[in-house]
Short mmCIF file of C-alpha atoms in Angstrom, two decimals:
data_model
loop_
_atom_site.label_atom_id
_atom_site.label_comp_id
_atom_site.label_asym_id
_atom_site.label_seq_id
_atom_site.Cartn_x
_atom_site.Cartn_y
_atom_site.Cartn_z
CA UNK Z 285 8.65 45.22 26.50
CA UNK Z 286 8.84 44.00 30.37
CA UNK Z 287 6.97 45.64 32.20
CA UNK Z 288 9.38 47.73 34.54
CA UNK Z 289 10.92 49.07 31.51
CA UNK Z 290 7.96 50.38 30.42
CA UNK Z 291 7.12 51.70 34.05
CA UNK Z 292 10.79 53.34 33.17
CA UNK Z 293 9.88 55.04 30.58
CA UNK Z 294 6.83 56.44 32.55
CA UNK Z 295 8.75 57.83 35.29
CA UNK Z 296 10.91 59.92 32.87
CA UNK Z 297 7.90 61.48 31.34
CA UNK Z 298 6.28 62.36 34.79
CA UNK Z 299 9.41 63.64 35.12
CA UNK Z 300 9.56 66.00 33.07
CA UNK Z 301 6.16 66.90 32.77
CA UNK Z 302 6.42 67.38 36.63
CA UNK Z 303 9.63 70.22 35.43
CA UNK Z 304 12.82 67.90 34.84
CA UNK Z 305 14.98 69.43 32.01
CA UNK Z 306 16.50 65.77 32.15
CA UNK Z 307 15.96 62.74 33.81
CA UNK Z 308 17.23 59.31 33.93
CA UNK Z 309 15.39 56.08 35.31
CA UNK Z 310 17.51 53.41 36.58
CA UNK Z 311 15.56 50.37 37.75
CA UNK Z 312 16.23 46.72 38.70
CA UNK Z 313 14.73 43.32 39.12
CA UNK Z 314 16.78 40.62 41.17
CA UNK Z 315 16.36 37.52 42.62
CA UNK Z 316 18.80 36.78 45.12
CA UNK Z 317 20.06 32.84 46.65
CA UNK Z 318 22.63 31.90 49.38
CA UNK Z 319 23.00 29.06 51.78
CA UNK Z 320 25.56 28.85 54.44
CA UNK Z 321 26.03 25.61 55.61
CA UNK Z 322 28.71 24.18 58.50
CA UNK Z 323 29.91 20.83 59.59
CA UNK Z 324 26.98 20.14 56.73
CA UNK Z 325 24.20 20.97 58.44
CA UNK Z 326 22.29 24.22 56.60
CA UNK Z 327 23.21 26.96 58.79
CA UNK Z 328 21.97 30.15 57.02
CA UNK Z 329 19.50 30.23 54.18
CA UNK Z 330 18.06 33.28 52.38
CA UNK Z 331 16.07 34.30 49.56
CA UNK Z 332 14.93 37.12 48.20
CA UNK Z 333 13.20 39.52 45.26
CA UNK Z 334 13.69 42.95 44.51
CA UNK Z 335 12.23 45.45 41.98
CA UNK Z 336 12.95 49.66 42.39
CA UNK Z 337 13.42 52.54 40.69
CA UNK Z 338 15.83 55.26 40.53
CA UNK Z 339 15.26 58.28 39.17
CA UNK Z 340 17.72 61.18 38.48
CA UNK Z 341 16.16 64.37 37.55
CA UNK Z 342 18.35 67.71 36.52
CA UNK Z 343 16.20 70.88 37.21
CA UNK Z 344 17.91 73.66 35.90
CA UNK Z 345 21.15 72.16 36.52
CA UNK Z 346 19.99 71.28 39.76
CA UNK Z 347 19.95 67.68 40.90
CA UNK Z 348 18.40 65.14 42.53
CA UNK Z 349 17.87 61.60 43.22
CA UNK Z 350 14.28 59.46 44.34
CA UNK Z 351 14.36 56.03 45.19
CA UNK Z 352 11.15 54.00 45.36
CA UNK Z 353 10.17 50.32 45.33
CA UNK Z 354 6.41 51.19 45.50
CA UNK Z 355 5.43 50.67 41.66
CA UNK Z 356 1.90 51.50 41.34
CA UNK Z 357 1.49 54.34 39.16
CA UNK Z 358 -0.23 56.40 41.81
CA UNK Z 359 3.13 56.25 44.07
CA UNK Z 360 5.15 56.62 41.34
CA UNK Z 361 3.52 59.80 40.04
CA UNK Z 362 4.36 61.20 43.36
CA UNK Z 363 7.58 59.66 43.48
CA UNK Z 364 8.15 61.52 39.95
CA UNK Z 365 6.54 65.10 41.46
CA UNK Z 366 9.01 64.79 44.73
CA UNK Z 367 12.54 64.65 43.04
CA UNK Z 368 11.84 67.34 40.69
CA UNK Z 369 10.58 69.01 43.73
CA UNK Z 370 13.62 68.09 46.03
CA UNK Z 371 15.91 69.06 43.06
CA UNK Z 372 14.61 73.05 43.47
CA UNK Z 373 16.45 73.52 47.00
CA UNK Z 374 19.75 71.39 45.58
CA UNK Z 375 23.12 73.99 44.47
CA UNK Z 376 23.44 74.62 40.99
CA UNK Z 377 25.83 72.68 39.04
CA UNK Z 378 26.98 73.81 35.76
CA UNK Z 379 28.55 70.33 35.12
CA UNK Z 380 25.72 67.95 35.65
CA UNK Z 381 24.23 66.51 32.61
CA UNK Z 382 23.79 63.28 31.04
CA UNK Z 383 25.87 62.07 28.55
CA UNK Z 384 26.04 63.08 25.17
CA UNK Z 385 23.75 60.70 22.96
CA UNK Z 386 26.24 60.61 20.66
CA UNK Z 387 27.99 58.42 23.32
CA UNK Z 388 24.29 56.45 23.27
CA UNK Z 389 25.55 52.26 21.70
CA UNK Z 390 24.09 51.97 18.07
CA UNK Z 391 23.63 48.75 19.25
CA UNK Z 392 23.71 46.64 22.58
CA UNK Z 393 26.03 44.11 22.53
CA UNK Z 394 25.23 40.31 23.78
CA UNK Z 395 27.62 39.54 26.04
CA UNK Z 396 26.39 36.19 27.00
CA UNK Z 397 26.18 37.08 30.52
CA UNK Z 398 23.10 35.01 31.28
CA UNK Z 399 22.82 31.26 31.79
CA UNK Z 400 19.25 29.95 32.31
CA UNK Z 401 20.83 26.91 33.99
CA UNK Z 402 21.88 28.85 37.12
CA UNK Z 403 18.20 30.40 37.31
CA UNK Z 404 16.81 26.87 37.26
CA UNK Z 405 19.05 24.96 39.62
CA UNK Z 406 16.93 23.96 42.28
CA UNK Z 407 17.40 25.05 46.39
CA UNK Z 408 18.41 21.94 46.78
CA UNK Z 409 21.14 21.43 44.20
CA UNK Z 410 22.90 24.56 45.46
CA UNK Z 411 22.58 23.64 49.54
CA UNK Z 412 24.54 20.44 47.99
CA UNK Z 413 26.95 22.32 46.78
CA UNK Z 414 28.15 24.35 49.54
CA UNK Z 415 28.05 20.94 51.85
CA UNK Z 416 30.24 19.40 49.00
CA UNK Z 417 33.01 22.29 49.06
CA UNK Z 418 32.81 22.21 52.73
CA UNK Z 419 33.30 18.26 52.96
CA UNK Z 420 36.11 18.19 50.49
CA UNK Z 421 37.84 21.24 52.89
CA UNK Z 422 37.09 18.59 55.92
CA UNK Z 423 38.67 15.26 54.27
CA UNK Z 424 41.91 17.54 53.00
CA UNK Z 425 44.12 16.82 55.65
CA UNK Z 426 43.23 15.34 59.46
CA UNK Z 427 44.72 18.77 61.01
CA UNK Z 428 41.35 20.71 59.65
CA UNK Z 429 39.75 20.11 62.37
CA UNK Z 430 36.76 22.69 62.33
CA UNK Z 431 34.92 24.66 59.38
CA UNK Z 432 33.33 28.66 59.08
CA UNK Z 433 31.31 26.90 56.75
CA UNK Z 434 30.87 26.36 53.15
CA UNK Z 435 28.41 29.12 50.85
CA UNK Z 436 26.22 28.55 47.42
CA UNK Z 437 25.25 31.95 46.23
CA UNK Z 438 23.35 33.20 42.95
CA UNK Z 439 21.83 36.58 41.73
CA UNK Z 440 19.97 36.09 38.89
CA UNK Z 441 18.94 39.60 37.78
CA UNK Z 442 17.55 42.51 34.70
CA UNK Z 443 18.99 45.69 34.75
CA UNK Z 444 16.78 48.76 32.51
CA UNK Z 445 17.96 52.37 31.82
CA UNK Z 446 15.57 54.81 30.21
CA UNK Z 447 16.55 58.61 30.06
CA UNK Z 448 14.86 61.70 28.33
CA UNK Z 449 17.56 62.43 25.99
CA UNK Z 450 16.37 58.93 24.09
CA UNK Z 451 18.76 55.92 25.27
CA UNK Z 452 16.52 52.77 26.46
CA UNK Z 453 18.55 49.56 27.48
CA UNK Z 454 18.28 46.49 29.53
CA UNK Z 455 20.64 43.84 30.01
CA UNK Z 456 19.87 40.45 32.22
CA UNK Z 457 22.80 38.59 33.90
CA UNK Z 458 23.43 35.72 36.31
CA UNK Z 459 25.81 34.80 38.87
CA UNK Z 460 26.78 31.66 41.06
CA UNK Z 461 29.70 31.60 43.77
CA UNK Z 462 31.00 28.99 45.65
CA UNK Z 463 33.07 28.63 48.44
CA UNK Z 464 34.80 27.35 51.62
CA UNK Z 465 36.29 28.58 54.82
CA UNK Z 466 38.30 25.69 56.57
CA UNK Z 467 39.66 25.62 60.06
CA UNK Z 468 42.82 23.87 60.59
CA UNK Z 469 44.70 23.61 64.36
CA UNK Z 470 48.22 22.48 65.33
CA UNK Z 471 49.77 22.70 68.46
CA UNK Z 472 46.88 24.24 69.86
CA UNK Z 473 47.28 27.12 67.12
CA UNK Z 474 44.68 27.73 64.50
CA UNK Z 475 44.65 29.38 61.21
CA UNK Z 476 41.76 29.56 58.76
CA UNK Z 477 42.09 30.24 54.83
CA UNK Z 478 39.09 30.06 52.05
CA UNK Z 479 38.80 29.75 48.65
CA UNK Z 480 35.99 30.07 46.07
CA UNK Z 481 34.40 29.84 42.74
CA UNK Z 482 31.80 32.50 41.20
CA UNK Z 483 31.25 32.65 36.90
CA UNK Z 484 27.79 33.63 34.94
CA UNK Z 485 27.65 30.28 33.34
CA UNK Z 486 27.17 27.15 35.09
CA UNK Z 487 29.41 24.70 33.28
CA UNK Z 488 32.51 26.97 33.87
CA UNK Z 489 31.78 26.45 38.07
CA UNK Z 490 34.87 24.92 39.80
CA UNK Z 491 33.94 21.76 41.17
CA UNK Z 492 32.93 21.86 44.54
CA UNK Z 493 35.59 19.08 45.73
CA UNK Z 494 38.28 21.20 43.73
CA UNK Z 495 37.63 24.69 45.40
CA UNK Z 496 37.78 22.99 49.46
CA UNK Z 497 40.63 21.09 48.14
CA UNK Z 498 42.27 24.42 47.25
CA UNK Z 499 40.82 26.24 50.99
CA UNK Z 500 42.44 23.02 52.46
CA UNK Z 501 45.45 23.47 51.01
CA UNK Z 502 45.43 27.29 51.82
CA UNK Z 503 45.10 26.62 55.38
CA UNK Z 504 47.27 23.81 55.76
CA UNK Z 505 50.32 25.76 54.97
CA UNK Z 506 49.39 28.56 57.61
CA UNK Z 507 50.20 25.83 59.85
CA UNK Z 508 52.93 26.64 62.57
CA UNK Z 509 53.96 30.19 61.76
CA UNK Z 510 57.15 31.64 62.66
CA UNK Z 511 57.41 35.51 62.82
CA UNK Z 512 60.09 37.52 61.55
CA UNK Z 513 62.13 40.17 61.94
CA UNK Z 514 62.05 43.97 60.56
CA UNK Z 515 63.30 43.15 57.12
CA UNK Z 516 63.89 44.87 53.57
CA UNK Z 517 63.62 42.17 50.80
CA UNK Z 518 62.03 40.99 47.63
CA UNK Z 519 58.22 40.41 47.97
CA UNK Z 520 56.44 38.45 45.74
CA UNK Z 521 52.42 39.05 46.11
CA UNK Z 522 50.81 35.99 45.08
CA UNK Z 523 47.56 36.34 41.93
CA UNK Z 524 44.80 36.95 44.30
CA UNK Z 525 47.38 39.94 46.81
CA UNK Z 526 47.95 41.20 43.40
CA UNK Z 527 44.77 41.64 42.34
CA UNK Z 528 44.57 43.58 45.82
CA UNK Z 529 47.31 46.20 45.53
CA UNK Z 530 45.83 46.77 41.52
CA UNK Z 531 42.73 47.65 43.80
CA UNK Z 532 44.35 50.01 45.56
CA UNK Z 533 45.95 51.62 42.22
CA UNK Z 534 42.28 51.87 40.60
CA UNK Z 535 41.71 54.23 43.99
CA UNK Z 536 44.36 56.38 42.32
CA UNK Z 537 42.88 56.43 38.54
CA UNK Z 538 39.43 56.78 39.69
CA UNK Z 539 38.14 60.21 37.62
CA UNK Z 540 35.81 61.05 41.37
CA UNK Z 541 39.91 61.06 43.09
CA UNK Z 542 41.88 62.69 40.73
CA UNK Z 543 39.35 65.75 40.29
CA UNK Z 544 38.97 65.91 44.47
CA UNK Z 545 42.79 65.95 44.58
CA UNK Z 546 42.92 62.93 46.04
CA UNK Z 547 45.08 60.65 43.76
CA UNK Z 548 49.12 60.59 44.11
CA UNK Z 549 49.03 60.15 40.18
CA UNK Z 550 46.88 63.10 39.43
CA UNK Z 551 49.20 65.14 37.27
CA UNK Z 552 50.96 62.07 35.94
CA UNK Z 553 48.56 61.32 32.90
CA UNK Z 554 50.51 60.78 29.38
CA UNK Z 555 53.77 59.75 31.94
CA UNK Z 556 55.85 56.33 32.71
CA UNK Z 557 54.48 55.84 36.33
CA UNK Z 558 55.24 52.20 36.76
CA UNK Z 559 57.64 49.56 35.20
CA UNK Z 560 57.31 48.46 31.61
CA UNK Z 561 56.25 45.37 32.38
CA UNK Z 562 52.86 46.98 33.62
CA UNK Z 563 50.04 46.92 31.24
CA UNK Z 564 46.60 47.44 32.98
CA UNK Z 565 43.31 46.86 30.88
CA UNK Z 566 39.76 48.07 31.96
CA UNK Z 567 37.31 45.41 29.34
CA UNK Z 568 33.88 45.55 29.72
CA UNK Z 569 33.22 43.40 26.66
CA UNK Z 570 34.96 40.14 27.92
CA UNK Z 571 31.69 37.30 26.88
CA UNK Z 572 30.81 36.07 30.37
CA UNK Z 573 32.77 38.27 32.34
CA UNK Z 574 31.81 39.08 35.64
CA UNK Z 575 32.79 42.70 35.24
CA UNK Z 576 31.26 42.95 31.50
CA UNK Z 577 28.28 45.01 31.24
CA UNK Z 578 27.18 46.12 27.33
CA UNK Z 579 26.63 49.86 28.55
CA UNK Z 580 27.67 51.91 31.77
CA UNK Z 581 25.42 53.26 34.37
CA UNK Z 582 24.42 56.43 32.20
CA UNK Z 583 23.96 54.21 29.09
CA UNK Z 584 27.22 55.41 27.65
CA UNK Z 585 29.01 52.45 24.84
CA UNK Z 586 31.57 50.77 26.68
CA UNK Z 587 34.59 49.77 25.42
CA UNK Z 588 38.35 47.76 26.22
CA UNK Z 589 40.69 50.75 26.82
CA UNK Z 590 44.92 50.53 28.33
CA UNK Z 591 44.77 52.40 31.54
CA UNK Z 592 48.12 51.71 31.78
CA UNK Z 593 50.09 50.73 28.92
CA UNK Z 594 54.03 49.68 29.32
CA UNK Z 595 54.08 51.86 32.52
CA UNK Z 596 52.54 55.24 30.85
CA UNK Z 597 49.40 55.70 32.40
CA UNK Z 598 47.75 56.51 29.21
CA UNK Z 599 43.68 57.62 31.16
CA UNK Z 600 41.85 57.73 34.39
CA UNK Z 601 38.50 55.90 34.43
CA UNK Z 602 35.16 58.67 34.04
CA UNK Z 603 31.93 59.04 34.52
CA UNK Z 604 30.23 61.98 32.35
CA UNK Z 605 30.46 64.49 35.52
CA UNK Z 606 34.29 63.53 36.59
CA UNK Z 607 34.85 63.97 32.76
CA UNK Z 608 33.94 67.54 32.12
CA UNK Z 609 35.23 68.73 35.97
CA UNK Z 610 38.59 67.46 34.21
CA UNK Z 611 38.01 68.36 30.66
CA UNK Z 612 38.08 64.60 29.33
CA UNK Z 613 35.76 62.26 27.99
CA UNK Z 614 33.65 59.64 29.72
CA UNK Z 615 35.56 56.29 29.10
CA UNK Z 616 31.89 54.34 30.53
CA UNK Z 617 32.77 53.92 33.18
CA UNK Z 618 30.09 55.04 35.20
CA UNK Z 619 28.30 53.06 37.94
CA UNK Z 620 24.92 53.17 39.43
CA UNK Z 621 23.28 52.11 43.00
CA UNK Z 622 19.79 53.08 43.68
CA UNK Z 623 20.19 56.01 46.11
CA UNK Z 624 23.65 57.52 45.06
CA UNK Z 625 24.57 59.10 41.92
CA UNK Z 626 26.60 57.76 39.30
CA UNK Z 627 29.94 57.21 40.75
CA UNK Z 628 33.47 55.63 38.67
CA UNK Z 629 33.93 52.11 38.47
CA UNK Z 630 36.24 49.62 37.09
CA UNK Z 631 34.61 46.85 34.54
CA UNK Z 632 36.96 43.63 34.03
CA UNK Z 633 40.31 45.67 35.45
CA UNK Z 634 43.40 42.96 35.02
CA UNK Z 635 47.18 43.64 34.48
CA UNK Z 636 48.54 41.54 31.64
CA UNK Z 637 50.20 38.75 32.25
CA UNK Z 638 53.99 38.51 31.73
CA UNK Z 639 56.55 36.38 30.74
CA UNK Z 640 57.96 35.20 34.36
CA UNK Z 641 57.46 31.35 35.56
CA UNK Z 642 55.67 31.85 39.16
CA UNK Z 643 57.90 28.73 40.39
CA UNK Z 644 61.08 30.45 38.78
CA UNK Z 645 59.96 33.99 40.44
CA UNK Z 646 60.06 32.42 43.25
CA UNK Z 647 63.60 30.10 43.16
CA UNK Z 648 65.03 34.00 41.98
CA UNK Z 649 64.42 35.07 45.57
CA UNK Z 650 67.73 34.10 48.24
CA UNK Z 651 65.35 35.56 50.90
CA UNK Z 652 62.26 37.25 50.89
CA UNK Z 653 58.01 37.06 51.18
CA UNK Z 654 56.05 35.04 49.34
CA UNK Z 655 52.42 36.95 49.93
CA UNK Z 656 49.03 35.24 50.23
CA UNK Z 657 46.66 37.32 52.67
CA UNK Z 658 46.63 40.72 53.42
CA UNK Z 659 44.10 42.57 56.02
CA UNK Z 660 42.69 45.96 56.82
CA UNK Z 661 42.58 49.35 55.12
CA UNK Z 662 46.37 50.59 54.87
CA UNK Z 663 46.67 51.70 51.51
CA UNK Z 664 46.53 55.64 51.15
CA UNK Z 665 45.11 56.95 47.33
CA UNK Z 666 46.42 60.49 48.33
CA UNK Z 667 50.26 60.03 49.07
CA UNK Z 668 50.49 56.59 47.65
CA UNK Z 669 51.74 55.39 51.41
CA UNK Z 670 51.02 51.34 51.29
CA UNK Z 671 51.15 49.57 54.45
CA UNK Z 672 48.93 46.30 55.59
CA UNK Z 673 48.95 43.70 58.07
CA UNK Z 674 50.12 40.11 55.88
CA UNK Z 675 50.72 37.10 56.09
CA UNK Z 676 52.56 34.39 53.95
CA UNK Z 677 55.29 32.10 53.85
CA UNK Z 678 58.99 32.71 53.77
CA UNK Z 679 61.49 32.04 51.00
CA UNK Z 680 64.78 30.69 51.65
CA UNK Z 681 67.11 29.96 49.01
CA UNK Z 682 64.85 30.27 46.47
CA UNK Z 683 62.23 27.60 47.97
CA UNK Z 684 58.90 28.25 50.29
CA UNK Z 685 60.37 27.28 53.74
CA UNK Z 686 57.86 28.33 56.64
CA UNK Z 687 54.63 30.13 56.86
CA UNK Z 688 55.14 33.96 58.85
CA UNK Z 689 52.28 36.16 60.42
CA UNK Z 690 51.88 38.93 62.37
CA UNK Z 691 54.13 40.82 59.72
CA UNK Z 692 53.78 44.23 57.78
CA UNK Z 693 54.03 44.45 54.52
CA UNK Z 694 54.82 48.18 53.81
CA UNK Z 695 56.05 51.09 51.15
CA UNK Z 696 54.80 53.47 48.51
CA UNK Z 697 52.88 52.72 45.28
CA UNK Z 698 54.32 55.33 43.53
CA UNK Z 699 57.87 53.59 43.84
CA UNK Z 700 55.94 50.06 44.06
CA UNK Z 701 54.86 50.39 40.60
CA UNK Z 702 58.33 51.03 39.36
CA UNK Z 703 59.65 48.74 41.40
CA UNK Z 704 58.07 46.14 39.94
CA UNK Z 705 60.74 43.59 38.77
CA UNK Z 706 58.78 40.31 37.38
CA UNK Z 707 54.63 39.78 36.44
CA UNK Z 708 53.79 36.25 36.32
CA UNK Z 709 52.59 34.40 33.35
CA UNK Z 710 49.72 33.05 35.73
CA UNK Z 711 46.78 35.29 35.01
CA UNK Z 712 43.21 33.93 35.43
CA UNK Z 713 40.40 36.45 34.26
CA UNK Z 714 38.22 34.57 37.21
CA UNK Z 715 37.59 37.65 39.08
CA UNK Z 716 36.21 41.41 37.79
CA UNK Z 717 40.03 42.80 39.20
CA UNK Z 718 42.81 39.98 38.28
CA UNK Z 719 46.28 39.82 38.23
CA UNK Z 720 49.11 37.52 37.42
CA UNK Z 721 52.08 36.90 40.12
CA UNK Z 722 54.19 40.36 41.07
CA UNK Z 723 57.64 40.51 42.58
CA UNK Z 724 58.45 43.58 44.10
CA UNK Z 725 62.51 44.15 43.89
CA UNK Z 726 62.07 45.41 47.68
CA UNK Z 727 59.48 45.96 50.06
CA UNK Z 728 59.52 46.79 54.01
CA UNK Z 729 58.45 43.70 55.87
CA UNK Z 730 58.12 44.53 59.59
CA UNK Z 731 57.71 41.79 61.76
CA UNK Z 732 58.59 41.20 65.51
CA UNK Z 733 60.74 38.43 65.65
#
């Protein structure tokens, strides 16, 4: 057994002995890489190790929460003594618990979400990486005439949980990213774009020369923007926008929203909210995902469940507390940080693919938005009101004709997500939220030309 599992376990019985009718340990160890390099010279470079402890402690349905990366047992016996004792002068709860063991996995799952190859590449390897995606942004095209740099990142890390009412897990996982950020100028205008790579195993990492190829094309066609005037037409939100509004709708099916009265589908459960062409999954137990984890932050089984399925919004995503202030069950979907409580979370969150050709969405469109960035906070979980500053390029006759900024892209999910008139057939699960290509029948683009 590693040895801050067993320092876990510890905690839990200090715990308790200290008064705790429950507690949970939640601990970490994570070693953490990145390397920020521009016009390839190394520009940024950290590194770093972390090990800590959480513990939650229920004291007479009283709660709270000690955070501590002193580990000697000394500190840690005091650390124990202190949240029991903070716990006294907390509000009772009647709700807070943790889980049900029932809800415990019979057995942890391998998920393969650990490569040993990314925790043995070498400093150096990765500070040539970032210099290759940022050269390959440079060469794209002679308009790129500057970089914000290209990145190597990777987290190599163990998470343990240990609670009194008998669950003890531990999962270890790994991460790389990649990316660029070019800078491209014409007529005395610039624009800048990125694009990236991040997966758990090595050998599925985008080469470096294919993601600043991509961030050079990104950029390129920013070139020379027009804008446009106040318009209502068909939008079509490209994979990585879409994956942006579905972030806004897991705002909505959060379980911590919809008990706070703060989710515009809160009494919609078991009806069609959205077109049925919208199938939304939640999977935790994709192999190598970078959402997949084999239990949730309170050690409850996960599992693949439809949030959404064929426009019925079929559950909301819980944690054990969110569950019982709504009379549900946990789905596992609980999340932990070190100094919060368990909060809601999504896992691997995608909408299924469809059946539409991207290319043939877009030749469908006489004159309308195709959508590829989006920027600031404008979409409202409460009324559903959805309204961000965009940018993209503009269809004409069915073909991409000029890149438009300074625009609006604006209206309601609650008639967005019936609205919805094609899904792509161009999913990638590269991301922990994905979605294919979306084509909104009509959407409020306000621009000021």
């Amino acid at each position: 057994m590693s040895e801050l599992k067993e320092l876990a376990q510890k905690v839990v019985k200090m715990a308790q002995r200290s008064g705790a009718s429950e507690a949970e340990c939640y601990a970490i160890e994570r070693e953490e890489f990145e390397v920020e390099v521009r016009l390839g010279k190394v520009e940024n470079l950290k590194q770093a190790r972390r090990r800590a402890l959480s513990l939650r402690v229920i004291v007479g349905k009283k709660v709270a929460i000690n955070y501590t990366s002193d580990l000697s047992e000394k500190a840690l016996a005091t650390f124990a003594r202190d949240a029991v004792a903070m716990a006294r002068y907390m509000e009772r709860d009647e709700l807070v618990s943790l889980p049900d063991p029932s809800l415990y996995p019979k057995r942890i799952p391998d998920l393969s979400l650990y490569d040993p190859n990314i925790a043995e590449l070498p400093p150096a390897k990765k500070i040539e990486l970032a210099k290759r995606c940022e050269e390959a942004a440079l060469s794209y095209d002679k308009r790129i005439v500057n970089s914000e740099g290209g990145s190597c990142s990777t987290s190599i890390g163990t998470v343990y949980l240990v609670n009194s009412a008998g669950f003890s897990g531990s999962y270890r996982g790994s991460v790389i990213s990649i990316s660029a950020a070019p800078v491209a100028e014409e007529k005395g205008k610039k624009q800048v774009d990125y694009w990236f790579s991040a997966v758990r195993d090595l050998s599925l990492l985008e080469k470096p020369e294919v993601v600043g190829r991509t961030a050079g094309e990104r950029v390129v066609r920013k070139l020379n923007p027009r804008k446009v005037a106040t318009k209502h037409v068909p939008v079509i939100f490209d994979p990585l926008m879409a994956a942006d509004f579905l972030s806004a709708i897991f705002s909505a099916v959060s379980g911590s929203s919809v008990y706070q009265h703060a989710s515009f589908l809160a009494d919609q459960l078991g009806k069609k909210v959205a077109a049925s062409s919208i199938t939304v999954i939640d999977d935790p137990l994709i192999p190598k995902g970078l959402g997949s984890i084999p239990f949730d932050g309170e050690g409850v089984a996960t599992y693949k469940k439809k949030v959404f399925d064929k426009g019925v919004l079929e559950t909301f995503l819980h944690n054990t507390y969110t569950a019982k202030k709504l009379k549900a069950k946990t789905t596992g979907n609980a999340t932990r940080g070190l100094t919060s409580p368990p909060g809601v979370g999504y896992t691997n969150f995608y909408l299924e693919a469809g059946d539409a050709d991207p290319k043939e969405m877009i030749k469908s469109v006489k004159e309308g938005l195709y959508l590829t960035s989006m920027f600031g906070f404008g979409a409202n979980p409460v009324t559903g009101d959805f309204s961000r500053g965009a940018a993209g390029i503009w269809i004409v006759n069915g073909e991409l004709a000029y890149p438009v900024e300074e625009i609006t892209v604006a209206g309601n999910m609650k008639n967005m997500l019936k609205e919805v008139e094609a899904v792509g057939s161009d999913l990638k699960l590269t991301r922990d939220i994905s979605a294919p290509s979306l084509k909104f029948a009509k959407l409020t683009v306000a621009g000021s030309g």
